[in-house]
Amino acid sequence: MKANIYNTLVTSALKWPDQLAIADEQGDLTYNELLQRTEILKQTLLSQGTQQGNRVALITQHNRCFIIGLYASIGCGCVTMPLAHYQKSEEITKALNEARIHFILTDNHAVASLGRNIRQTEIFGQHLYFSETGFPTQEKTVNFIPDAAVMRFTSGVTGDAKCVILSHQSVLERIHAANEGFNLSENDRIVWVLPMAFHFVVSIMLYIRYGCSIIICDDFLADSILEKASQYECTFLYASPMHIRLLASNKKHYPLPRLKRVISTTTAIGPAICKAFEEKYQVPVSQVFGIIEVGLPIMNLHQSSEHPEAVGSTLPSYSVAILNDEMKPLPPGEIGHLAIKGPGMFDGYLSPPTLRSAILKEGWFLTGDLASITNEGLIEIKGRTKNLINVSGNKVFPDEVEEVIQRYPGIVGAKIYGQKHMLMGEIVVADVVLESTVNFDPEELILYCRQLLSSFKIPQRINVVDHIEMTASGKIKRT
């Protein structure tokens, strides 16, 4: 029997029919109710003309509609591509055209933001709409991966995003491997705060597979998160550094007696934020390293308090190495290319059609990150290969400088990048976003940096900006 993601929902509904599956602004859904509604939508999509191998874009807000739409379209045999509803219409149109999407499944909020004339077929009350795009449905662009299940564009942090394809088998392999670390079960309740379009494989699909309850916050403000976590006695928070910073600085007290694990993902988090959160809630913050091509191969689940700067140790199913430019392993403490092997790797890229085997080097996937590993096996991400700044032969990692600057009073955001210099090769430049009421002196910030950073890492230019451009998944957009 072929692996199929839809069957995990069916199995969970049979095992735990009365278990809470989803709580959102529309109320609570049990696993049995979730399966019933998903099956109704699946049959509706089939009646609207979807076929095995068609490509469906899923564009909804963060609620049950996303989860029902995801499983229903996959259950039809379609290849599903979630897109963030808050992206600009030009970005959405570019993705739809590049992936040659056949159908769009969306909610009434996203319909208005699509910026295109589409024939709407209302289904499922007022919550979901279905539309054809005009690309011929007999066209099978993903036929080089016959078991394709989902597609997702990478963040495009340093350039154009790639469209990653995952098969049913790869998804199931990677959620099994990730849960060797998380050890989630039907007894867990998850506080949901992340963008669903970028976090649905080793999160939503993992939670559904193991019978967890997904508690979706109405908004991502600290009070809302804490209120839901307290109300539903949540056990697990999977969040970004921004959310953790907000929660750590929140003045109100909410009892969280069952919260046992807090995971930080999407980008690096500063040790100071981790310490502040742990002091307030008595739960350490664990970093994990996730990447759409591989999943979650590295987690810091056991040394979070002692080493919050580390993304963690390799999970049992994976192998990780730090390699030099010649693909040779480096000793502990040396900085090199982060390379990963293991189950559930991506099956290929959509455009141009490229199989995984053509991307791997000697069986390794090179993530594009620079990292080091200790004798004990703890891995620390130092920065991205493309973001490295070379100041007179000295390497500067933007993440390190940003973490220092963001601790300076009155600064709410920072971006570090290199600028060409005739004598030094490059110099360090900082863009900073300030609190609206702060009096800011750039010289004082430089003096602050001198106390904490080597001289070559100190910004030579500081620009005050209104905002820092981010990718749709919440990472700093680098150029």
CSV table of C-alpha atoms in Angstrom, one decimal:
chain,number,residue,atom,x,y,z
A,1,MET,CA,0.0,0.0,0.0
A,2,LYS,CA,1.4,3.4,-1.0
A,3,ALA,CA,2.2,5.9,1.7
A,4,ASN,CA,-0.6,8.6,1.9
A,5,ILE,CA,-0.7,11.6,4.1
A,6,TYR,CA,-4.5,11.7,4.1
A,7,ASN,CA,-4.6,8.3,5.8
A,8,THR,CA,-2.9,9.7,8.9
A,9,LEU,CA,-5.9,11.9,9.5
A,10,VAL,CA,-8.3,8.9,8.9
A,11,THR,CA,-6.2,6.8,11.4
A,12,SER,CA,-6.2,9.5,14.0
A,13,ALA,CA,-9.9,10.0,13.8
A,14,LEU,CA,-10.5,6.3,14.2
A,15,LYS,CA,-8.1,6.1,17.2
A,16,TRP,CA,-9.2,9.3,19.0
A,17,PRO,CA,-12.6,10.3,17.6
A,18,ASP,CA,-13.6,12.5,20.5
A,19,GLN,CA,-10.2,14.0,21.0
A,20,LEU,CA,-9.9,17.8,20.5
A,21,ALA,CA,-8.2,18.3,17.1
A,22,ILE,CA,-8.5,22.1,16.5
A,23,ALA,CA,-9.6,25.1,18.5
A,24,ASP,CA,-9.9,28.4,16.7
A,25,GLU,CA,-12.1,31.5,16.5
A,26,GLN,CA,-14.9,29.3,15.2
A,27,GLY,CA,-14.9,27.0,18.2
A,28,ASP,CA,-13.6,23.4,18.8
A,29,LEU,CA,-13.4,20.5,16.4
A,30,THR,CA,-12.9,16.8,17.5
A,31,TYR,CA,-10.9,14.5,15.2
A,32,ASN,CA,-14.1,12.8,14.1
A,33,GLU,CA,-15.6,16.2,13.1
A,34,LEU,CA,-12.4,17.3,11.4
A,35,LEU,CA,-12.4,14.1,9.3
A,36,GLN,CA,-16.1,14.5,8.4
A,37,ARG,CA,-15.6,18.1,7.2
A,38,THR,CA,-12.5,17.3,5.3
A,39,GLU,CA,-14.2,14.3,3.6
A,40,ILE,CA,-17.1,16.6,2.5
A,41,LEU,CA,-14.6,19.1,1.1
A,42,LYS,CA,-12.6,16.4,-0.6
A,43,GLN,CA,-15.8,15.1,-2.4
A,44,THR,CA,-16.7,18.6,-3.4
A,45,LEU,CA,-13.3,19.2,-4.9
A,46,LEU,CA,-13.5,16.0,-6.9
A,47,SER,CA,-17.0,17.1,-8.2
A,48,GLN,CA,-15.4,20.4,-9.2
A,49,GLY,CA,-13.0,18.6,-11.5
A,50,THR,CA,-9.8,18.0,-9.6
A,51,GLN,CA,-7.8,15.0,-10.8
A,52,GLN,CA,-4.8,13.0,-9.6
A,53,GLY,CA,-1.7,15.1,-10.1
A,54,ASN,CA,-3.4,18.5,-10.4
A,55,ARG,CA,-1.8,21.4,-8.6
A,56,VAL,CA,-3.8,23.3,-6.0
A,57,ALA,CA,-2.8,26.5,-4.3
A,58,LEU,CA,-4.1,26.8,-0.8
A,59,ILE,CA,-4.4,30.5,0.4
A,60,THR,CA,-6.3,30.9,3.7
A,61,GLN,CA,-5.9,32.6,7.0
A,62,HIS,CA,-4.6,30.8,10.1
A,63,ASN,CA,-7.5,28.6,11.1
A,64,ARG,CA,-9.3,25.3,10.5
A,65,CYS,CA,-9.9,26.2,6.8
A,66,PHE,CA,-6.2,25.8,6.1
A,67,ILE,CA,-6.0,22.4,7.8
A,68,ILE,CA,-9.2,21.1,6.2
A,69,GLY,CA,-8.2,22.5,2.8
A,70,LEU,CA,-4.7,21.0,3.0
A,71,TYR,CA,-5.9,17.4,3.8
A,72,ALA,CA,-8.9,17.6,1.4
A,73,SER,CA,-6.8,18.6,-1.6
A,74,ILE,CA,-4.1,16.0,-0.8
A,75,GLY,CA,-6.8,13.4,-0.3
A,76,CYS,CA,-7.9,14.1,-3.9
A,77,GLY,CA,-4.5,13.1,-5.1
A,78,CYS,CA,-3.5,16.7,-5.9
A,79,VAL,CA,-0.2,18.3,-5.3
A,80,THR,CA,-0.9,21.1,-2.8
A,81,MET,CA,1.1,24.4,-2.6
A,82,PRO,CA,0.2,26.6,0.5
A,83,LEU,CA,0.8,30.3,0.0
A,84,ALA,CA,0.7,33.0,2.7
A,85,HIS,CA,-2.5,35.0,2.5
A,86,TYR,CA,-0.7,38.2,3.5
A,87,GLN,CA,1.7,38.1,0.6
A,88,LYS,CA,1.3,40.8,-2.1
A,89,SER,CA,-0.9,40.0,-5.1
A,90,GLU,CA,2.2,40.2,-7.4
A,91,GLU,CA,4.1,37.7,-5.2
A,92,ILE,CA,1.1,35.3,-5.3
A,93,THR,CA,0.6,35.7,-9.0
A,94,LYS,CA,4.3,34.9,-9.6
A,95,ALA,CA,4.1,31.8,-7.5
A,96,LEU,CA,0.9,30.6,-9.2
A,97,ASN,CA,2.4,31.1,-12.7
A,98,GLU,CA,5.8,29.5,-11.9
A,99,ALA,CA,4.1,26.4,-10.4
A,100,ARG,CA,1.4,26.5,-13.2
A,101,ILE,CA,-1.3,26.0,-10.6
A,102,HIS,CA,-4.6,24.5,-11.9
A,103,PHE,CA,-6.9,25.4,-9.0
A,104,ILE,CA,-7.0,27.9,-6.1
A,105,LEU,CA,-8.6,27.0,-2.8
A,106,THR,CA,-9.0,30.1,-0.7
A,107,ASP,CA,-11.1,31.8,2.0
A,108,ASN,CA,-13.2,35.0,1.7
A,109,HIS,CA,-10.4,37.1,3.1
A,110,ALA,CA,-7.7,35.9,0.6
A,111,VAL,CA,-10.1,36.1,-2.4
A,112,ALA,CA,-10.1,39.9,-2.0
A,113,SER,CA,-6.3,40.1,-1.9
A,114,LEU,CA,-5.6,37.9,-4.9
A,115,GLY,CA,-5.8,40.9,-7.3
A,116,ARG,CA,-7.2,38.8,-10.1
A,117,ASN,CA,-10.5,38.1,-11.8
A,118,ILE,CA,-11.4,34.5,-10.9
A,119,ARG,CA,-14.5,32.5,-11.2
A,120,GLN,CA,-15.6,31.7,-7.7
A,121,THR,CA,-17.5,28.6,-6.6
A,122,GLU,CA,-18.5,29.0,-3.0
A,123,ILE,CA,-18.2,25.9,-0.9
A,124,PHE,CA,-18.4,25.1,2.7
A,125,GLY,CA,-20.6,28.0,3.7
A,126,GLN,CA,-18.9,31.4,3.7
A,127,HIS,CA,-15.4,30.0,4.5
A,128,LEU,CA,-13.9,28.5,1.3
A,129,TYR,CA,-13.9,29.3,-2.4
A,130,PHE,CA,-12.6,27.3,-5.3
A,131,SER,CA,-11.4,28.6,-8.7
A,132,GLU,CA,-9.8,27.4,-11.8
A,133,THR,CA,-6.7,29.3,-13.1
A,134,GLY,CA,-6.7,28.5,-16.7
A,135,PHE,CA,-3.7,26.2,-16.9
A,136,PRO,CA,-4.6,23.0,-18.7
A,137,THR,CA,-5.5,20.3,-16.1
A,138,GLN,CA,-4.1,17.5,-18.2
A,139,GLU,CA,-0.6,19.1,-17.9
A,140,LYS,CA,1.4,17.1,-15.4
A,141,THR,CA,4.4,19.4,-14.6
A,142,VAL,CA,5.4,17.3,-11.5
A,143,ASN,CA,5.3,14.0,-13.3
A,144,PHE,CA,9.1,13.5,-12.7
A,145,ILE,CA,8.0,12.9,-9.0
A,146,PRO,CA,4.9,10.7,-9.4
A,147,ASP,CA,4.2,10.5,-5.7
A,148,ALA,CA,4.4,14.3,-5.2
A,149,ALA,CA,2.1,15.5,-2.3
A,150,VAL,CA,3.1,19.1,-1.4
A,151,MET,CA,5.1,22.0,-2.8
A,152,ARG,CA,6.5,25.0,-0.9
A,153,PHE,CA,8.6,27.9,-2.0
A,154,THR,CA,11.8,28.5,0.1
A,155,SER,CA,12.0,31.8,2.0
A,156,GLY,CA,14.1,33.4,-0.7
A,157,VAL,CA,16.3,35.1,1.9
A,158,THR,CA,19.3,35.8,-0.4
A,159,GLY,CA,17.6,35.6,-3.8
A,160,ASP,CA,14.8,34.0,-5.7
A,161,ALA,CA,12.9,31.3,-3.9
A,162,LYS,CA,13.0,27.7,-5.1
A,163,CYS,CA,9.9,25.6,-5.2
A,164,VAL,CA,10.6,22.4,-3.2
A,165,ILE,CA,8.6,19.2,-3.9
A,166,LEU,CA,7.9,16.6,-1.2
A,167,SER,CA,6.4,13.2,-1.8
A,168,HIS,CA,3.9,11.4,0.5
A,169,GLN,CA,6.7,9.0,1.6
A,170,SER,CA,9.2,11.9,2.3
A,171,VAL,CA,6.6,13.7,4.5
A,172,LEU,CA,5.8,10.6,6.5
A,173,GLU,CA,9.5,9.8,7.0
A,174,ARG,CA,10.4,13.2,8.2
A,175,ILE,CA,7.5,13.6,10.7
A,176,HIS,CA,8.4,10.2,12.2
A,177,ALA,CA,12.1,11.3,12.5
A,178,ALA,CA,11.1,14.6,14.1
A,179,ASN,CA,8.9,13.0,16.7
A,180,GLU,CA,11.8,10.9,17.8
A,181,GLY,CA,12.9,14.2,19.4
A,182,PHE,CA,9.6,15.8,20.3
A,183,ASN,CA,7.9,12.6,21.5
A,184,LEU,CA,4.5,14.2,21.1
A,185,SER,CA,1.3,12.2,21.6
A,186,GLU,CA,-2.5,12.5,22.0
A,187,ASN,CA,-1.8,14.0,25.4
A,188,ASP,CA,-0.2,17.1,24.0
A,189,ARG,CA,-1.9,20.5,23.2
A,190,ILE,CA,0.0,22.8,20.9
A,191,VAL,CA,-0.2,26.6,21.0
A,192,TRP,CA,-0.2,27.6,17.3
A,193,VAL,CA,1.3,31.0,16.5
A,194,LEU,CA,3.3,30.5,13.2
A,195,PRO,CA,2.3,31.2,9.6
A,196,MET,CA,0.7,28.0,8.4
A,197,ALA,CA,1.8,28.3,4.8
A,198,PHE,CA,5.4,28.0,5.9
A,199,HIS,CA,5.0,25.6,8.8
A,200,PHE,CA,2.8,22.6,8.0
A,201,VAL,CA,4.9,19.5,7.5
A,202,VAL,CA,6.9,18.8,10.7
A,203,SER,CA,4.2,20.8,12.6
A,204,ILE,CA,0.6,20.5,11.5
A,205,MET,CA,1.0,17.1,9.8
A,206,LEU,CA,3.1,15.8,12.7
A,207,TYR,CA,0.4,16.9,15.2
A,208,ILE,CA,-2.4,15.3,13.2
A,209,ARG,CA,-0.4,12.1,12.8
A,210,TYR,CA,0.1,11.7,16.6
A,211,GLY,CA,-3.4,12.9,17.7
A,212,CYS,CA,-2.3,16.3,19.3
A,213,SER,CA,-4.7,19.2,19.8
A,214,ILE,CA,-3.9,22.3,17.8
A,215,ILE,CA,-4.9,25.5,19.6
A,216,ILE,CA,-4.8,28.4,17.1
A,217,CYS,CA,-4.4,31.9,18.5
A,218,ASP,CA,-6.8,34.6,17.2
A,219,ASP,CA,-3.8,36.9,16.9
A,220,PHE,CA,-0.1,36.7,17.7
A,221,LEU,CA,0.0,39.2,20.6
A,222,ALA,CA,1.5,38.1,23.9
A,223,ASP,CA,-1.8,38.3,25.8
A,224,SER,CA,-3.7,36.2,23.3
A,225,ILE,CA,-1.0,33.5,23.2
A,226,LEU,CA,-0.8,33.3,27.0
A,227,GLU,CA,-4.6,33.4,27.4
A,228,LYS,CA,-5.1,30.5,25.0
A,229,ALA,CA,-2.2,28.5,26.5
A,230,SER,CA,-3.7,28.9,29.9
A,231,GLN,CA,-7.3,28.2,28.9
A,232,TYR,CA,-6.5,25.0,27.1
A,233,GLU,CA,-3.6,23.9,29.5
A,234,CYS,CA,-1.2,23.7,26.5
A,235,THR,CA,1.9,21.6,26.8
A,236,PHE,CA,3.9,22.7,23.8
A,237,LEU,CA,4.8,26.1,22.2
A,238,TYR,CA,6.4,26.2,18.8
A,239,ALA,CA,7.2,29.8,18.1
A,240,SER,CA,9.6,32.4,16.6
A,241,PRO,CA,12.1,34.5,18.5
A,242,MET,CA,9.7,37.4,18.1
A,243,HIS,CA,7.0,35.6,19.9
A,244,ILE,CA,9.3,34.5,22.7
A,245,ARG,CA,10.6,38.0,23.1
A,246,LEU,CA,7.1,39.3,23.5
A,247,LEU,CA,6.2,36.7,26.0
A,248,ALA,CA,9.3,37.2,28.0
A,249,SER,CA,8.6,40.9,28.4
A,250,ASN,CA,4.9,40.6,29.0
A,251,LYS,CA,3.9,42.1,32.4
A,252,LYS,CA,0.8,40.0,33.1
A,253,HIS,CA,0.9,36.6,34.8
A,254,TYR,CA,-0.8,33.6,33.3
A,255,PRO,CA,-0.6,30.2,35.0
A,256,LEU,CA,0.9,27.7,32.6
A,257,PRO,CA,1.2,24.6,34.7
A,258,ARG,CA,1.3,22.1,31.9
A,259,LEU,CA,3.7,23.9,29.5
A,260,LYS,CA,6.7,21.5,29.3
A,261,ARG,CA,8.5,22.5,26.1
A,262,VAL,CA,9.1,25.8,24.2
A,263,ILE,CA,10.7,25.6,20.8
A,264,SER,CA,12.2,28.5,18.9
A,265,THR,CA,12.5,28.3,15.1
A,266,THR,CA,12.7,30.3,11.9
A,267,THR,CA,15.9,32.3,12.8
A,268,ALA,CA,18.5,32.6,15.6
A,269,ILE,CA,17.5,33.6,19.0
A,270,GLY,CA,19.7,35.5,21.5
A,271,PRO,CA,20.7,33.8,24.8
A,272,ALA,CA,19.4,36.9,26.8
A,273,ILE,CA,15.9,36.3,25.5
A,274,CYS,CA,16.0,32.6,26.3
A,275,LYS,CA,17.2,33.4,29.8
A,276,ALA,CA,14.5,36.0,30.4
A,277,PHE,CA,11.8,33.6,29.2
A,278,GLU,CA,13.0,30.8,31.4
A,279,GLU,CA,13.2,33.0,34.5
A,280,LYS,CA,9.6,34.1,33.9
A,281,TYR,CA,8.0,30.8,33.0
A,282,GLN,CA,10.4,28.2,34.4
A,283,VAL,CA,10.6,26.5,31.0
A,284,PRO,CA,13.8,26.6,28.9
A,285,VAL,CA,13.7,27.7,25.3
A,286,SER,CA,15.0,25.0,22.9
A,287,GLN,CA,16.3,26.0,19.5
A,288,VAL,CA,15.8,23.7,16.6
A,289,PHE,CA,17.2,23.8,13.1
A,290,GLY,CA,14.6,23.4,10.4
A,291,ILE,CA,14.9,23.6,6.6
A,292,ILE,CA,12.2,22.7,4.0
A,293,GLU,CA,14.5,20.5,2.1
A,294,VAL,CA,15.3,18.3,5.1
A,295,GLY,CA,12.8,18.8,8.0
A,296,LEU,CA,14.0,19.1,11.6
A,297,PRO,CA,17.2,17.1,11.9
A,298,ILE,CA,18.7,19.1,14.8
A,299,MET,CA,17.2,19.9,18.2
A,300,ASN,CA,18.5,21.4,21.4
A,301,LEU,CA,16.2,19.5,23.8
A,302,HIS,CA,18.5,18.6,26.7
A,303,GLN,CA,21.0,21.5,27.0
A,304,SER,CA,18.8,24.5,26.4
A,305,SER,CA,19.5,26.2,29.7
A,306,GLU,CA,23.3,25.6,29.6
A,307,HIS,CA,23.7,26.4,25.9
A,308,PRO,CA,20.8,28.4,24.5
A,309,GLU,CA,23.0,29.6,21.6
A,310,ALA,CA,23.2,26.1,20.1
A,311,VAL,CA,20.5,24.7,17.7
A,312,GLY,CA,21.2,21.3,19.3
A,313,SER,CA,22.3,17.8,18.6
A,314,THR,CA,21.6,15.5,15.7
A,315,LEU,CA,18.4,13.4,15.9
A,316,PRO,CA,18.9,9.6,15.8
A,317,SER,CA,17.8,9.2,12.2
A,318,TYR,CA,20.1,11.8,10.7
A,319,SER,CA,23.8,12.4,10.1
A,320,VAL,CA,25.3,15.9,10.3
A,321,ALA,CA,28.8,17.0,9.3
A,322,ILE,CA,30.8,20.3,9.2
A,323,LEU,CA,32.7,20.3,5.9
A,324,ASN,CA,35.3,22.4,4.3
A,325,ASP,CA,35.2,23.6,0.7
A,326,GLU,CA,36.7,20.3,-0.4
A,327,MET,CA,33.9,18.3,1.3
A,328,LYS,CA,36.2,17.0,4.0
A,329,PRO,CA,35.0,16.9,7.7
A,330,LEU,CA,36.3,19.6,10.0
A,331,PRO,CA,37.3,19.0,13.6
A,332,PRO,CA,35.2,20.3,16.5
A,333,GLY,CA,35.3,24.0,16.9
A,334,GLU,CA,36.1,24.8,13.3
A,335,ILE,CA,33.5,26.7,11.2
A,336,GLY,CA,32.4,25.1,7.9
A,337,HIS,CA,29.5,24.1,5.7
A,338,LEU,CA,26.6,22.4,7.5
A,339,ALA,CA,25.8,19.1,5.7
A,340,ILE,CA,22.9,16.7,6.4
A,341,LYS,CA,21.9,13.2,5.5
A,342,GLY,CA,18.7,11.4,6.6
A,343,PRO,CA,15.1,10.4,5.9
A,344,GLY,CA,12.4,12.6,4.5
A,345,MET,CA,14.6,14.7,2.3
A,346,PHE,CA,12.9,16.8,-0.4
A,347,ASP,CA,12.3,14.9,-3.7
A,348,GLY,CA,13.3,17.7,-6.0
A,349,TYR,CA,12.9,21.3,-7.2
A,350,LEU,CA,10.1,22.3,-9.5
A,351,SER,CA,11.8,24.8,-11.8
A,352,PRO,CA,13.8,23.7,-13.6
A,353,PRO,CA,12.7,20.1,-12.9
A,354,THR,CA,15.6,18.7,-10.7
A,355,LEU,CA,15.7,15.5,-8.7
A,356,ARG,CA,17.2,15.4,-5.3
A,357,SER,CA,20.1,13.1,-6.6
A,358,ALA,CA,21.3,16.0,-8.8
A,359,ILE,CA,21.5,18.4,-5.8
A,360,LEU,CA,23.2,16.2,-3.2
A,361,LYS,CA,27.0,16.2,-3.0
A,362,GLU,CA,28.4,12.8,-2.0
A,363,GLY,CA,25.0,12.1,-0.4
A,364,TRP,CA,25.0,15.3,1.7
A,365,PHE,CA,22.6,18.2,1.4
A,366,LEU,CA,24.5,21.4,1.9
A,367,THR,CA,22.1,23.8,3.7
A,368,GLY,CA,24.0,27.0,2.9
A,369,ASP,CA,24.7,27.6,6.6
A,370,LEU,CA,28.1,28.0,8.2
A,371,ALA,CA,28.3,26.1,11.6
A,372,SER,CA,30.5,24.5,14.1
A,373,ILE,CA,30.2,21.5,16.4
A,374,THR,CA,31.5,20.8,19.9
A,375,ASN,CA,33.2,17.6,21.1
A,376,GLU,CA,29.8,16.8,22.8
A,377,GLY,CA,28.0,17.1,19.5
A,378,LEU,CA,26.3,20.5,20.0
A,379,ILE,CA,25.8,22.5,16.8
A,380,GLU,CA,25.9,26.2,16.6
A,381,ILE,CA,24.9,28.1,13.4
A,382,LYS,CA,27.3,31.0,12.7
A,383,GLY,CA,25.6,32.5,9.6
A,384,ARG,CA,24.7,32.0,6.0
A,385,THR,CA,27.5,31.4,3.4
A,386,LYS,CA,26.1,34.1,1.1
A,387,ASN,CA,25.8,36.6,4.0
A,388,LEU,CA,29.3,36.4,5.2
A,389,ILE,CA,31.1,39.8,5.4
A,390,ASN,CA,34.8,39.9,4.8
A,391,VAL,CA,36.5,42.8,6.6
A,392,SER,CA,40.2,42.8,5.7
A,393,GLY,CA,40.2,39.0,5.7
A,394,ASN,CA,38.2,38.7,8.9
A,395,LYS,CA,34.9,36.9,8.8
A,396,VAL,CA,31.8,38.7,10.2
A,397,PHE,CA,28.5,36.9,10.7
A,398,PRO,CA,25.5,39.3,10.6
A,399,ASP,CA,23.5,37.2,13.1
A,400,GLU,CA,26.1,37.7,15.8
A,401,VAL,CA,26.2,41.5,15.4
A,402,GLU,CA,22.4,41.8,15.1
A,403,GLU,CA,22.0,39.9,18.3
A,404,VAL,CA,24.2,42.4,20.2
A,405,ILE,CA,22.6,45.5,18.6
A,406,GLN,CA,19.0,44.3,19.4
A,407,ARG,CA,19.9,44.3,23.1
A,408,TYR,CA,20.6,48.0,23.0
A,409,PRO,CA,17.8,50.0,24.7
A,410,GLY,CA,15.4,51.6,22.2
A,411,ILE,CA,16.3,49.4,19.2
A,412,VAL,CA,13.5,47.0,18.1
A,413,GLY,CA,15.1,45.7,15.0
A,414,ALA,CA,18.5,45.4,13.2
A,415,LYS,CA,19.9,44.2,10.0
A,416,ILE,CA,23.6,43.8,9.4
A,417,TYR,CA,25.2,43.7,5.9
A,418,GLY,CA,28.5,44.3,4.1
A,419,GLN,CA,29.3,47.3,1.9
A,420,LYS,CA,32.2,47.3,-0.5
A,421,HIS,CA,35.3,49.3,0.6
A,422,MET,CA,38.4,50.2,-1.5
A,423,LEU,CA,40.9,49.3,1.3
A,424,MET,CA,39.1,46.8,3.6
A,425,GLY,CA,37.2,44.8,1.0
A,426,GLU,CA,34.0,45.3,2.9
A,427,ILE,CA,32.8,47.2,6.0
A,428,VAL,CA,30.0,46.4,8.3
A,429,VAL,CA,26.8,48.5,8.0
A,430,ALA,CA,23.8,48.4,10.3
A,431,ASP,CA,20.1,49.3,9.6
A,432,VAL,CA,18.2,49.9,12.9
A,433,VAL,CA,14.6,50.4,13.7
A,434,LEU,CA,13.9,52.5,16.8
A,435,GLU,CA,11.1,52.8,19.3
A,436,SER,CA,9.0,55.8,18.4
A,437,THR,CA,9.9,57.8,21.6
A,438,VAL,CA,13.7,57.0,21.9
A,439,ASN,CA,16.5,59.6,21.6
A,440,PHE,CA,19.2,57.9,19.6
A,441,ASP,CA,22.9,58.7,19.3
A,442,PRO,CA,24.7,56.4,16.8
A,443,GLU,CA,28.1,57.1,18.6
A,444,GLU,CA,26.7,55.7,21.8
A,445,LEU,CA,25.6,52.5,20.0
A,446,ILE,CA,29.1,52.2,18.5
A,447,LEU,CA,30.7,52.6,22.0
A,448,TYR,CA,28.3,49.9,23.3
A,449,CYS,CA,29.4,47.5,20.4
A,450,ARG,CA,33.0,48.1,21.3
A,451,GLN,CA,32.4,46.6,24.7
A,452,LEU,CA,31.0,43.4,23.2
A,453,LEU,CA,32.5,42.9,19.8
A,454,SER,CA,35.9,42.7,18.1
A,455,SER,CA,36.9,45.9,16.4
A,456,PHE,CA,36.4,44.4,12.8
A,457,LYS,CA,32.8,43.5,13.7
A,458,ILE,CA,31.7,46.9,14.8
A,459,PRO,CA,29.4,48.7,12.3
A,460,GLN,CA,31.2,51.6,10.5
A,461,ARG,CA,27.9,53.0,9.3
A,462,ILE,CA,24.5,53.1,11.1
A,463,ASN,CA,21.3,53.9,9.3
A,464,VAL,CA,18.0,54.6,11.1
A,465,VAL,CA,15.2,53.1,9.0
A,466,ASP,CA,11.4,52.8,9.3
A,467,HIS,CA,11.3,49.1,8.9
A,468,ILE,CA,13.4,46.1,7.9
A,469,GLU,CA,12.1,44.0,5.0
A,470,MET,CA,11.3,40.5,5.9
A,471,THR,CA,10.5,37.4,3.9
A,472,ALA,CA,7.0,35.9,4.1
A,473,SER,CA,8.2,33.4,6.6
A,474,GLY,CA,9.5,36.1,9.0
A,475,LYS,CA,13.3,36.1,8.3
A,476,ILE,CA,15.3,39.1,7.4
A,477,LYS,CA,15.5,39.6,3.7
A,478,ARG,CA,19.1,39.7,2.6
A,479,THR,CA,20.5,41.0,-0.7
